[in-house]
Coordinates of C-alpha atoms in Angstrom, one line a residue:
Chain A
M1 CA -19.8 -24.4 29.3
E2 CA -19.3 -22.9 26.0
L3 CA -23.3 -22.9 26.0
Y4 CA -23.7 -21.2 29.6
M5 CA -21.1 -18.5 27.8
S6 CA -22.9 -18.3 24.5
L7 CA -26.1 -17.3 26.3
A8 CA -24.3 -14.6 28.4
I9 CA -23.1 -13.4 24.9
G10 CA -26.3 -13.5 23.5
V11 CA -27.7 -11.6 26.6
L12 CA -24.9 -8.9 25.9
F13 CA -25.5 -8.4 22.2
T14 CA -29.7 -7.9 22.8
V15 CA -29.2 -5.1 25.5
G16 CA -26.5 -3.9 23.5
V17 CA -28.8 -3.7 20.2
Y18 CA -31.9 -2.8 22.9
L19 CA -29.4 0.4 24.1
I20 CA -28.5 1.2 20.7
L21 CA -32.0 1.8 19.3
S22 CA -33.0 4.4 22.4
K23 CA -32.9 8.0 21.5
S24 CA -30.7 9.0 23.9
L25 CA -26.8 9.4 22.8
L26 CA -25.3 8.0 25.5
R27 CA -27.0 5.3 25.8
I28 CA -26.1 4.2 22.3
I29 CA -22.8 4.6 23.6
L30 CA -23.5 2.4 26.7
G31 CA -24.9 -0.2 24.1
T32 CA -21.7 -0.3 21.8
S33 CA -19.8 -1.2 24.8
F34 CA -22.4 -4.0 25.7
I35 CA -22.0 -5.3 22.1
T36 CA -17.9 -5.5 22.2
H37 CA -18.0 -7.0 25.4
G38 CA -20.1 -9.8 23.8
V39 CA -17.6 -9.7 21.0
H40 CA -14.7 -10.5 22.9
L41 CA -16.2 -13.1 24.9
L42 CA -17.4 -14.4 21.5
L43 CA -13.7 -14.6 20.3
L44 CA -12.5 -16.2 24.0
T45 CA -15.7 -18.9 23.5
M46 CA -15.0 -19.7 20.3
S47 CA -11.3 -21.1 20.8
R48 CA -12.8 -23.6 23.0
L49 CA -12.8 -23.1 27.0
K50 CA -11.0 -26.6 27.7
T51 CA -9.2 -26.2 30.8
G52 CA -5.4 -25.6 30.8
A53 CA -2.7 -23.7 32.4
A54 CA -2.1 -20.0 31.5
P55 CA 0.0 -19.4 28.3
L56 CA 3.1 -19.3 30.1
L57 CA 5.6 -21.5 29.3
G58 CA 7.0 -21.4 33.2
E59 CA 3.5 -23.4 34.1
Q60 CA 5.1 -26.5 32.7
A61 CA 1.8 -28.0 32.5
E62 CA 0.2 -30.5 30.2
S63 CA -1.6 -28.6 28.2
Y64 CA -2.2 -24.9 27.6
V65 CA -5.3 -22.8 26.7
D66 CA -5.3 -21.7 23.3
P67 CA -3.1 -18.2 22.9
L68 CA -4.2 -16.6 20.0
P69 CA -7.8 -15.9 20.8
Q70 CA -6.1 -13.5 23.6
A71 CA -4.0 -11.9 21.7
L72 CA -6.7 -11.0 19.2
I73 CA -8.9 -9.9 22.5
L74 CA -6.2 -7.5 24.0
T75 CA -5.9 -5.9 20.5
S76 CA -9.4 -5.4 19.9
I77 CA -10.0 -3.7 23.6
V78 CA -7.9 -1.2 23.4
I79 CA -9.2 -0.2 19.9
S80 CA -12.7 -0.1 21.1
F81 CA -11.2 1.7 24.0
G82 CA -9.8 4.3 21.5
V83 CA -13.1 4.2 19.8
T84 CA -15.1 4.8 23.0
S85 CA -13.0 7.3 23.9
F86 CA -13.5 9.8 21.1
F87 CA -16.7 8.9 21.0
I88 CA -17.7 10.5 23.7
V89 CA -15.6 13.0 23.9
L90 CA -17.3 13.7 20.7
A91 CA -20.6 13.1 22.4
Y92 CA -19.9 16.0 24.8
K93 CA -18.8 18.5 22.2
A94 CA -21.8 17.4 20.1
Y95 CA -24.1 18.2 23.3
Q96 CA -22.3 21.3 23.7
K97 CA -22.7 22.5 20.6
L98 CA -25.9 21.3 19.2
G99 CA -27.6 21.7 22.7
T100 CA -29.1 18.3 22.6
D101 CA -28.2 14.4 22.8
D102 CA -31.5 13.3 21.6
M103 CA -30.5 11.3 18.6
E104 CA -34.5 12.3 17.1
Q105 CA -33.4 16.0 16.9
L106 CA -30.3 15.0 15.3
R107 CA -31.3 14.4 11.7
G108 CA -33.1 16.2 8.9
E109 CA -31.2 18.8 6.3
Q110 CA -32.7 21.9 8.0
N111 CA -30.7 24.9 9.6
E112 CA -27.4 23.9 7.7
Chain B
M1 CA 10.2 -12.3 0.8
N2 CA 10.5 -8.9 0.0
N3 CA 11.1 -6.3 2.1
T4 CA 10.0 -3.6 -0.2
L5 CA 6.5 -4.8 0.5
V6 CA 6.6 -3.1 3.6
L7 CA 7.3 0.4 2.0
P8 CA 4.0 1.6 0.9
L9 CA 2.9 1.2 5.1
I10 CA 5.9 2.6 6.5
I11 CA 6.7 5.8 4.3
P12 CA 3.1 7.2 5.3
L13 CA 3.9 5.7 9.1
L14 CA 6.9 7.7 9.5
T15 CA 5.6 10.5 8.2
A16 CA 2.9 10.6 10.1
V17 CA 4.9 10.5 13.5
I18 CA 7.5 13.6 12.1
L19 CA 4.7 15.8 11.4
V20 CA 3.0 15.4 14.7
F21 CA 6.2 17.0 16.1
L22 CA 6.0 19.8 13.6
Q23 CA 2.3 21.2 14.7
G24 CA 3.0 24.7 14.0
R25 CA 5.0 24.3 11.3
I26 CA 2.4 24.3 7.9
H27 CA 5.0 25.2 5.1
L28 CA 7.5 22.6 6.7
Q29 CA 4.5 20.2 7.3
R30 CA 3.2 20.7 3.3
W31 CA 6.5 19.9 2.1
I32 CA 7.6 17.0 4.0
S33 CA 3.6 15.6 3.4
G34 CA 4.1 16.3 -0.1
A35 CA 7.5 14.4 -0.2
S36 CA 6.6 11.7 1.2
G37 CA 3.6 11.3 -1.0
L38 CA 6.1 10.9 -4.1
A39 CA 8.2 8.9 -2.4
N40 CA 5.3 6.4 -1.7
I41 CA 4.2 6.8 -5.3
A42 CA 8.0 5.7 -6.5
A43 CA 7.8 2.2 -3.7
A44 CA 3.9 1.6 -5.0
A45 CA 5.4 1.5 -8.8
Y46 CA 8.6 -0.4 -8.2
I47 CA 6.4 -2.8 -6.3
L48 CA 4.3 -2.8 -9.3
Y49 CA 7.2 -3.7 -11.4
Q50 CA 8.6 -6.6 -9.3
V51 CA 5.1 -8.2 -9.5
K52 CA 4.9 -7.8 -13.3
T53 CA 8.1 -9.1 -13.8
D54 CA 8.5 -11.7 -11.4
G55 CA 5.1 -12.8 -9.8
I56 CA 3.5 -12.5 -6.6
Q57 CA 5.5 -11.0 -3.7
T58 CA 5.3 -11.3 -0.2
L59 CA 6.8 -10.7 2.7
Y60 CA 7.0 -12.4 6.0
M61 CA 6.9 -10.4 9.1
S62 CA 10.1 -11.2 11.4
G63 CA 10.6 -15.0 9.0
W64 CA 7.9 -16.5 10.5
A65 CA 6.7 -18.9 7.9
P66 CA 2.6 -18.8 6.9
P67 CA 0.8 -20.0 8.7
Y68 CA 2.0 -18.7 11.9
G69 CA 3.3 -15.1 11.2
I70 CA 1.6 -12.1 9.2
V71 CA 2.4 -12.3 5.8
F72 CA 2.1 -9.2 3.2
V73 CA 0.9 -10.5 -0.3
A74 CA 1.1 -8.1 -3.2
D75 CA -0.6 -9.6 -6.3
M76 CA -1.5 -7.4 -9.3
L77 CA -5.0 -6.6 -7.9
A78 CA -3.1 -5.2 -4.2
A79 CA -0.1 -3.9 -6.4
L80 CA -2.2 -2.2 -8.8
L81 CA -4.6 -0.4 -6.0
V82 CA -1.8 0.3 -4.1
L83 CA 0.0 2.4 -7.0
T84 CA -3.6 4.3 -7.5
T85 CA -4.3 5.1 -3.3
A86 CA -0.5 6.6 -3.6
L87 CA -1.6 8.7 -6.4
I88 CA -5.1 9.8 -5.4
G89 CA -3.3 10.3 -1.5
T90 CA -0.7 12.8 -2.8
C91 CA -3.4 14.6 -5.6
C92 CA -5.4 15.0 -2.3
I93 CA -2.9 16.3 0.1
V94 CA -1.5 19.0 -2.6
Y95 CA -5.2 20.0 -2.9
S96 CA -5.0 20.4 0.5
F97 CA -2.3 22.9 0.2
R98 CA -4.8 25.6 -0.9
S99 CA -8.0 24.4 0.0
I100 CA -7.6 23.6 3.7
G101 CA -6.9 26.4 5.7
E102 CA -4.5 27.2 8.2
E103 CA -6.9 26.6 11.3
R104 CA -7.2 22.8 10.4
E105 CA -3.3 22.5 8.9
K106 CA -2.4 23.6 12.7
H107 CA -4.8 20.9 14.0
Y108 CA -2.9 17.8 12.9
Y109 CA -4.8 17.6 9.5
Y110 CA -1.5 15.9 7.6
P111 CA -0.8 13.5 10.2
L112 CA -4.4 12.2 10.2
L113 CA -4.3 11.6 6.3
Q114 CA -1.1 10.0 6.9
F115 CA -2.9 7.6 8.9
L116 CA -5.6 7.1 6.7
L117 CA -3.1 5.9 4.1
V118 CA -1.3 4.0 6.3
G119 CA -4.9 1.7 7.1
V120 CA -5.8 2.0 3.4
M121 CA -2.4 0.6 2.2
G122 CA -2.1 -2.0 5.2
S123 CA -5.6 -3.4 4.3
F124 CA -4.6 -3.9 0.7
L125 CA -1.8 -5.5 1.3
T126 CA -2.2 -7.7 4.3
G127 CA -3.0 -11.7 4.2
D128 CA -4.1 -12.3 7.2
I129 CA -7.7 -11.9 8.6
F130 CA -7.3 -10.3 11.5
N131 CA -5.0 -7.6 10.5
L132 CA -7.4 -6.6 7.6
F133 CA -9.4 -5.8 10.8
V134 CA -6.7 -3.8 12.5
C135 CA -5.6 -1.9 9.1
F136 CA -9.7 -1.3 8.6
E137 CA -9.4 0.9 12.3
V138 CA -6.3 2.6 11.6
M139 CA -8.0 3.7 8.5
L140 CA -11.5 4.4 10.2
I141 CA -10.3 5.9 13.8
S142 CA -8.4 8.6 11.2
S143 CA -11.6 9.1 8.8
Y144 CA -13.8 9.6 12.4
A145 CA -11.2 12.2 13.1
L146 CA -11.1 13.7 9.6
I147 CA -14.4 13.5 9.0
V148 CA -15.3 15.8 12.5
H149 CA -12.1 17.9 11.9
G150 CA -13.0 21.4 12.0
G151 CA -16.2 21.0 14.0
T152 CA -18.9 22.8 12.6
K153 CA -22.3 22.0 13.3
L154 CA -23.0 19.9 10.4
Q155 CA -19.9 17.4 10.7
L156 CA -20.2 16.9 14.8
R157 CA -24.1 15.7 13.8
E158 CA -22.9 13.7 10.8
S159 CA -19.8 12.2 12.2
L160 CA -21.8 10.8 15.5
K161 CA -24.1 8.5 13.2
Y162 CA -20.8 7.5 10.9
I163 CA -18.7 6.3 13.9
L164 CA -21.7 4.4 15.6
I165 CA -22.1 2.4 12.1
N166 CA -18.6 1.8 11.8
I167 CA -18.4 0.4 15.5
L168 CA -21.1 -1.7 14.8
S169 CA -19.5 -3.1 11.4
S170 CA -16.3 -3.5 13.2
A171 CA -17.7 -5.4 16.2
L172 CA -19.5 -7.6 13.7
F173 CA -16.0 -8.0 11.8
V174 CA -14.6 -9.0 15.1
A175 CA -17.6 -11.6 15.5
A176 CA -17.4 -12.9 12.2
V177 CA -13.4 -13.6 12.8
A178 CA -14.3 -15.7 16.2
Y179 CA -16.8 -17.6 14.0
L180 CA -14.4 -18.4 11.5
Y181 CA -11.6 -18.5 13.5
G182 CA -13.9 -21.4 15.8
V183 CA -14.6 -23.2 12.7
T184 CA -11.2 -23.5 10.7
G185 CA -8.9 -22.4 13.0
A186 CA -6.7 -20.1 10.9
L187 CA -6.9 -16.7 10.5
N188 CA -4.1 -16.6 7.2
M189 CA -6.3 -15.6 4.0
A190 CA -4.4 -18.3 2.3
D191 CA -4.3 -20.8 4.6
L192 CA -7.9 -20.3 5.2
S193 CA -8.7 -20.9 1.9
V194 CA -7.4 -24.2 1.8
R195 CA -8.9 -25.1 4.9
V196 CA -13.1 -24.1 3.6
A197 CA -12.0 -25.8 0.5
E198 CA -11.0 -29.1 2.5
A199 CA -14.2 -28.7 4.7
G200 CA -16.4 -28.2 1.8
Q201 CA -17.9 -24.6 2.0
G202 CA -21.8 -25.6 3.9
G203 CA -23.8 -24.9 6.3
I204 CA -21.8 -22.8 8.9
L205 CA -19.0 -21.4 6.7
N206 CA -22.2 -20.6 4.6
V207 CA -23.3 -18.5 7.9
I208 CA -19.9 -17.0 8.2
A209 CA -19.8 -15.8 4.6
M210 CA -23.1 -14.0 4.9
L211 CA -22.0 -12.2 8.1
F212 CA -18.9 -11.1 6.3
M213 CA -20.9 -10.1 3.4
I214 CA -23.0 -7.9 5.8
V215 CA -20.0 -6.3 7.3
F216 CA -18.2 -5.8 4.3
A217 CA -21.3 -4.1 2.7
L218 CA -21.8 -2.1 5.4
K219 CA -18.2 -0.6 4.6
A220 CA -19.1 -0.5 0.9
G221 CA -21.9 1.2 1.1
L222 CA -23.2 -2.2 -0.8
F223 CA -27.3 -2.2 -0.1
L224 CA -26.4 -0.6 3.4
F225 CA -25.3 2.5 2.4
F226 CA -28.0 4.9 4.5
W227 CA -25.4 6.2 6.3
L228 CA -23.0 7.6 3.4
P229 CA -24.9 9.7 1.4
G230 CA -25.0 12.5 4.8
A231 CA -21.9 11.4 6.1
Y232 CA -19.9 12.0 3.2
S233 CA -21.5 15.7 2.4
A234 CA -20.2 16.5 6.1
P235 CA -16.5 17.2 5.6
P236 CA -14.4 19.5 3.3
T237 CA -13.6 18.8 -0.3
A238 CA -10.4 17.6 0.3
I239 CA -11.2 15.3 2.9
R240 CA -14.5 13.8 1.0
T241 CA -12.4 13.5 -2.0
I242 CA -10.2 11.0 -0.4
F243 CA -13.2 9.3 1.5
A244 CA -15.2 8.9 -2.0
A245 CA -12.5 7.5 -3.5
L246 CA -10.8 4.9 -1.1
L247 CA -12.7 4.2 2.1
T248 CA -15.9 2.5 0.3
K249 CA -13.2 0.8 -2.3
V250 CA -11.1 -0.9 0.6
G251 CA -14.6 -2.3 1.7
L252 CA -14.7 -3.8 -2.1
Y253 CA -11.6 -4.7 -2.0
A254 CA -12.7 -6.9 1.0
L255 CA -15.3 -8.1 -0.7
L256 CA -13.6 -9.0 -3.8
R257 CA -10.6 -10.6 -2.0
T258 CA -13.0 -12.8 0.4
F259 CA -15.3 -14.0 -1.8
T260 CA -12.7 -15.1 -4.8
L261 CA -10.3 -16.6 -2.0
I262 CA -12.0 -17.9 0.6
F263 CA -15.9 -18.5 0.4
Y264 CA -16.5 -19.2 -3.5
H265 CA -17.5 -23.1 -3.2
D266 CA -21.0 -22.4 -3.1
H267 CA -22.4 -19.6 -5.5
S268 CA -26.2 -20.3 -5.2
A269 CA -25.8 -19.1 -1.4
T270 CA -23.6 -16.0 -1.2
H271 CA -23.2 -15.0 -5.0
S272 CA -26.7 -14.7 -5.8
W273 CA -27.3 -12.7 -2.6
L274 CA -24.4 -10.5 -3.6
G275 CA -26.1 -10.4 -6.7
W276 CA -29.4 -8.7 -5.3
M277 CA -27.7 -6.5 -3.0
A278 CA -26.1 -5.1 -6.1
G279 CA -29.0 -4.8 -8.4
A280 CA -31.2 -2.9 -4.8
T281 CA -28.1 -0.6 -4.7
M282 CA -27.6 0.5 -8.5
V283 CA -31.6 1.4 -8.4
L284 CA -31.6 3.1 -5.1
G285 CA -28.3 5.0 -5.8
A286 CA -29.7 5.9 -9.0
I287 CA -32.9 7.1 -7.2
G288 CA -31.1 9.1 -4.9
A289 CA -29.1 10.8 -7.9
L290 CA -32.4 11.8 -9.5
A291 CA -34.0 13.2 -6.6
Y292 CA -31.5 15.5 -5.1
K293 CA -31.2 18.7 -6.2
D294 CA -27.7 19.5 -4.4
V295 CA -24.4 18.9 -5.7
P296 CA -22.4 17.1 -2.5
R297 CA -25.7 14.5 -2.6
I298 CA -25.7 13.8 -6.7
L299 CA -21.7 12.9 -6.2
N300 CA -23.2 11.0 -3.0
Y301 CA -25.4 8.5 -4.7
N302 CA -23.5 8.4 -7.9
V303 CA -20.3 6.6 -5.6
V304 CA -23.0 3.8 -4.5
I305 CA -24.2 3.2 -7.9
S306 CA -20.7 2.3 -9.0
V307 CA -20.1 0.1 -6.2
G308 CA -23.3 -1.9 -7.1
F309 CA -21.9 -1.8 -10.2
I310 CA -18.2 -3.3 -9.4
V311 CA -20.3 -6.0 -6.9
F312 CA -21.9 -7.2 -10.3
G313 CA -18.5 -7.9 -12.4
L314 CA -18.0 -9.9 -8.6
V315 CA -21.2 -11.9 -8.8
S316 CA -20.6 -12.7 -12.4
A317 CA -17.5 -14.6 -11.5
N318 CA -15.7 -15.3 -14.8
K319 CA -12.5 -13.6 -16.2
D320 CA -14.3 -11.0 -18.4
A321 CA -16.4 -9.8 -15.0
L322 CA -13.7 -9.8 -12.9
D323 CA -11.0 -8.2 -15.1
G324 CA -14.0 -5.7 -15.8
A325 CA -14.3 -5.5 -12.2
V326 CA -10.8 -4.9 -11.3
F327 CA -10.6 -2.0 -14.0
Y328 CA -13.7 -0.6 -13.3
L329 CA -12.0 -0.2 -10.2
L330 CA -9.1 1.3 -10.8
H331 CA -11.1 3.7 -13.2
D332 CA -13.8 4.4 -10.4
M333 CA -11.3 5.5 -7.6
I334 CA -9.3 7.9 -9.9
G335 CA -12.8 9.1 -12.1
K336 CA -14.6 9.7 -8.6
A337 CA -11.8 11.6 -7.0
L338 CA -11.4 13.8 -10.2
L339 CA -15.2 14.3 -9.7
F340 CA -15.2 15.2 -5.9
L341 CA -12.5 17.9 -6.4
L342 CA -14.1 18.9 -9.5
G343 CA -17.5 19.3 -7.8
G344 CA -16.0 20.8 -4.7
M345 CA -14.5 23.5 -6.5
I346 CA -17.9 24.7 -8.1
I347 CA -19.1 25.0 -4.9
A348 CA -16.9 26.9 -3.6
V349 CA -16.4 28.9 -7.5
A350 CA -20.5 29.1 -7.2
G351 CA -20.9 30.1 -3.3
T352 CA -23.8 27.7 -3.0
K353 CA -24.7 23.7 -2.9
K354 CA -27.7 24.3 -4.8
L355 CA -28.3 23.6 -8.5
S356 CA -31.1 25.8 -8.6
Q357 CA -28.7 28.9 -7.5
M358 CA -26.1 28.5 -9.9
G359 CA -25.8 29.4 -13.8
G360 CA -23.1 30.7 -15.9
L361 CA -20.1 29.9 -14.7
I362 CA -18.5 28.7 -17.9
R363 CA -18.0 32.4 -19.0
S364 CA -15.4 33.1 -16.4
H365 CA -14.5 29.7 -15.8
P366 CA -14.3 27.5 -18.9
Y367 CA -11.4 25.4 -18.0
L368 CA -13.2 24.1 -14.7
G369 CA -16.3 23.6 -16.9
W370 CA -14.6 21.4 -19.7
M371 CA -12.8 19.6 -17.3
F372 CA -16.3 18.9 -15.4
F373 CA -17.7 17.3 -18.8
V374 CA -14.5 15.1 -19.7
T375 CA -14.9 13.6 -16.1
V376 CA -18.6 13.2 -16.6
L377 CA -18.3 11.8 -20.1
A378 CA -15.2 9.3 -18.4
I379 CA -17.6 8.4 -15.5
A380 CA -20.5 7.4 -17.3
G381 CA -18.3 5.3 -20.0
I382 CA -18.5 6.9 -23.3
P383 CA -15.6 5.1 -25.3
P384 CA -12.5 7.6 -25.6
F385 CA -12.1 7.5 -21.5
S386 CA -11.7 4.7 -18.9
G387 CA -14.7 4.1 -17.9
F388 CA -15.6 2.5 -20.9
A389 CA -13.4 -0.4 -21.4
G390 CA -13.9 -1.7 -17.4
K391 CA -18.1 -1.3 -17.7
L392 CA -17.9 -2.9 -21.3
M393 CA -15.8 -6.3 -20.0
I394 CA -18.0 -6.4 -16.9
I395 CA -21.7 -6.1 -18.9
R396 CA -20.4 -8.7 -21.0
G397 CA -19.3 -11.2 -18.9
G398 CA -22.7 -10.3 -16.8
F399 CA -24.5 -11.6 -20.3
A400 CA -21.9 -14.5 -20.4
A401 CA -23.1 -15.6 -17.0
E402 CA -26.8 -15.2 -17.9
N403 CA -27.2 -12.4 -15.6
Y404 CA -29.6 -10.4 -18.1
L405 CA -31.6 -8.7 -15.1
L406 CA -28.4 -7.3 -13.5
A407 CA -26.6 -6.8 -17.2
T408 CA -30.2 -4.2 -18.1
L409 CA -29.9 -2.9 -14.8
S410 CA -26.0 -1.8 -14.8
V411 CA -26.8 -0.4 -18.7
A412 CA -29.3 1.8 -17.5
S413 CA -27.7 3.1 -14.5
S414 CA -24.9 4.3 -16.6
L415 CA -27.6 6.6 -18.6
V416 CA -28.9 7.9 -15.0
V417 CA -25.1 8.4 -14.2
L418 CA -25.3 10.7 -17.0
Y419 CA -28.0 12.1 -16.7
S420 CA -27.4 13.1 -13.1
L421 CA -24.1 14.5 -13.6
I422 CA -25.0 16.6 -16.9
R423 CA -27.4 18.1 -15.1
I424 CA -25.0 19.9 -12.7
F425 CA -22.7 20.6 -15.4
M426 CA -26.3 22.3 -17.2
A427 CA -27.2 24.2 -14.0
A428 CA -23.9 25.4 -13.2
F429 CA -22.2 26.5 -16.5
W430 CA -25.0 26.9 -18.9
G431 CA -27.9 29.2 -18.5
E432 CA -27.5 33.0 -17.0
E433 CA -25.1 34.1 -14.9
S434 CA -26.3 34.2 -11.2
E435 CA -26.1 37.2 -9.0
R436 CA -24.3 34.9 -6.5
A437 CA -20.8 34.9 -9.1
G438 CA -19.6 37.4 -6.8
G439 CA -18.0 34.2 -4.6
V440 CA -15.9 34.1 -7.4
M441 CA -13.5 37.1 -5.6
E442 CA -13.6 35.9 -2.8
E443 CA -11.0 32.9 -3.8
R444 CA -7.4 34.5 -4.9
K445 CA -7.3 33.6 -8.4
S446 CA -3.8 31.8 -7.7
D447 CA -5.5 29.3 -5.5
Y448 CA -8.3 28.8 -8.0
R449 CA -5.1 27.8 -10.6
F450 CA -3.3 25.8 -8.4
K451 CA -6.3 23.6 -7.5
L452 CA -7.4 23.3 -10.8
L453 CA -3.9 22.3 -11.8
C454 CA -4.3 18.9 -9.2
G455 CA -7.5 18.2 -11.1
A456 CA -5.7 18.3 -14.5
G457 CA -3.2 15.6 -13.1
L458 CA -6.2 13.5 -12.2
L459 CA -7.6 14.1 -15.7
V460 CA -4.5 13.0 -17.3
L461 CA -4.4 9.4 -15.5
V462 CA -8.1 9.3 -16.6
I463 CA -7.7 9.6 -20.2
A464 CA -4.4 8.0 -20.7
M465 CA -6.2 4.9 -19.0
G466 CA -8.8 4.9 -21.4
I467 CA -6.5 5.5 -24.7
G468 CA -3.8 3.0 -23.2
A469 CA -6.9 0.5 -22.3
E470 CA -4.8 -2.5 -24.2
W471 CA -1.9 -1.6 -21.9
V472 CA -3.3 -1.0 -18.9
Y473 CA -5.1 -4.5 -19.7
G474 CA -2.0 -6.2 -19.6
F475 CA -2.2 -5.5 -15.7
V476 CA -5.4 -5.8 -14.7
S477 CA -5.9 -9.3 -16.6
E478 CA -2.9 -10.8 -14.9
A479 CA -5.0 -9.2 -11.4
G480 CA -8.2 -11.3 -12.7
Q481 CA -6.6 -14.4 -13.5
T482 CA -5.6 -14.6 -9.5
L483 CA -8.8 -13.9 -9.0
I484 CA -10.3 -16.5 -10.8
Q485 CA -7.7 -19.0 -9.7
P486 CA -7.4 -18.7 -6.1
A487 CA -4.8 -21.6 -6.0
I488 CA -2.1 -19.2 -7.7
Y489 CA -2.4 -16.7 -4.6
I490 CA -2.2 -19.6 -2.3
D491 CA 1.2 -21.4 -4.2
A492 CA 2.7 -17.6 -3.9
V493 CA 1.7 -17.7 0.0
L494 CA 1.9 -21.0 1.3
K495 CA 5.0 -22.2 -0.6
E496 CA 8.5 -20.9 -0.8

């Protein structure tokens, strides 16, 4: 199971990197989302996907899954959610003010 | 257990929350943030005193003993950095009173600054690797908001790149934590250190160490600094100052911590790479500092050079070099803050960023000129000032570790630093007065004096650190001792 997850995470990272290297700002933001998805799945996979009950003591099971990575992922999800929403609003504002979403045109030192 | 450890974090946090509710009342905001800055300095100084008298201080959150809970650790290095951060933060806050402008102040400028300080203080004090990530994010998200605060075209353009780079490096950070957790099953730094030592640092742990190296190098501007010169020239002076003085230094602190506490077993695999990166950083930074002819870029490339220099101290990894790295880190935080404040004042006074359009300011602004001159000497490492002792120790440690190439490079980079900054001094203050000097009158005299006073406060620190180097060394030596003997840190955290 870990093998398939690793392959899926690899695909997510590949797609993310490919999108980040493109010109359009929206595709770049999409790329960062793909990469953070990959990272969160990586956190989950790294704690071994052995079977066990959900980490609730009420389940009264023999064994439970590792609760720590789930807490880490939850933290990381809200952080990346905040950052992504900031990034999207920033991209919108930049589009309004600079009149382009093409990263090629957003470089250099002229006109400042 | 020592509850005062949480004060440097909780004071700015509560202040920020209070300030959010006082949006329109600028004077009240200024008073509160100034007062909280002073309280923070007092708390940090008290923690430093405790660490000096009673050794390393720890705080177990909610009483959960490590490795199960989050632990705050103040060893000498963290305590010194927290005090330096509090001093610089307060100075920048006070400087903002007269420089940042009412429009920005009305839009949550002071709360954001306080949140930035929360993140920086937390990163220095935490003893847990995932908590370090969270504190990094607190710091970075405030820095995103500050770098684009005001929303000029230049800021919007540069902050897009800054945010993208930091999102990527944060994602890599989480990936590195995931791998490390997968291998060791620990998140507490002291516990990690023990487990890595037990497992023997080979193969997979070296790969993870390299991943951490890449992450922190991106944050600190070590070799992977391509984002730094552009991003740091966008925001206004006060924000730029706090970025240059604190943000890259948090990355440096993380490098120092991870590569002296956790991954210190296999020098040929990790430290030799760090050595190459440090050398390349100094060379590339020097090229940048020489190539540009506008004030912000020259100052930004000087930040890059000093990052390479401090990592050189980490690479040599003997007592002298680590002492030197700590001493130089403290000096560099204060020195760069001072340099950026004065650089911003020169730009404001001359009304231009370009060296070719400045000139003759020494007649109208003698104090600014001579203060800048002394700062340049201090940054370059001329003996009576604070840069000298750290540089001497790093280079002596480098020779002792037989890193002759890097030692030569770092001496040469000092010359470049001196030349590039003196060029600003000569272009701005000597020569004929340029017609642009009319910009002086646009700024009120009282504002100018007020800002000069902020700079003078930092200048006193720089001079005192140089003259009282022997006294400062008493503290620094203790910090270096903890870095070179991780057992001291581990014992303090895991056994109480």
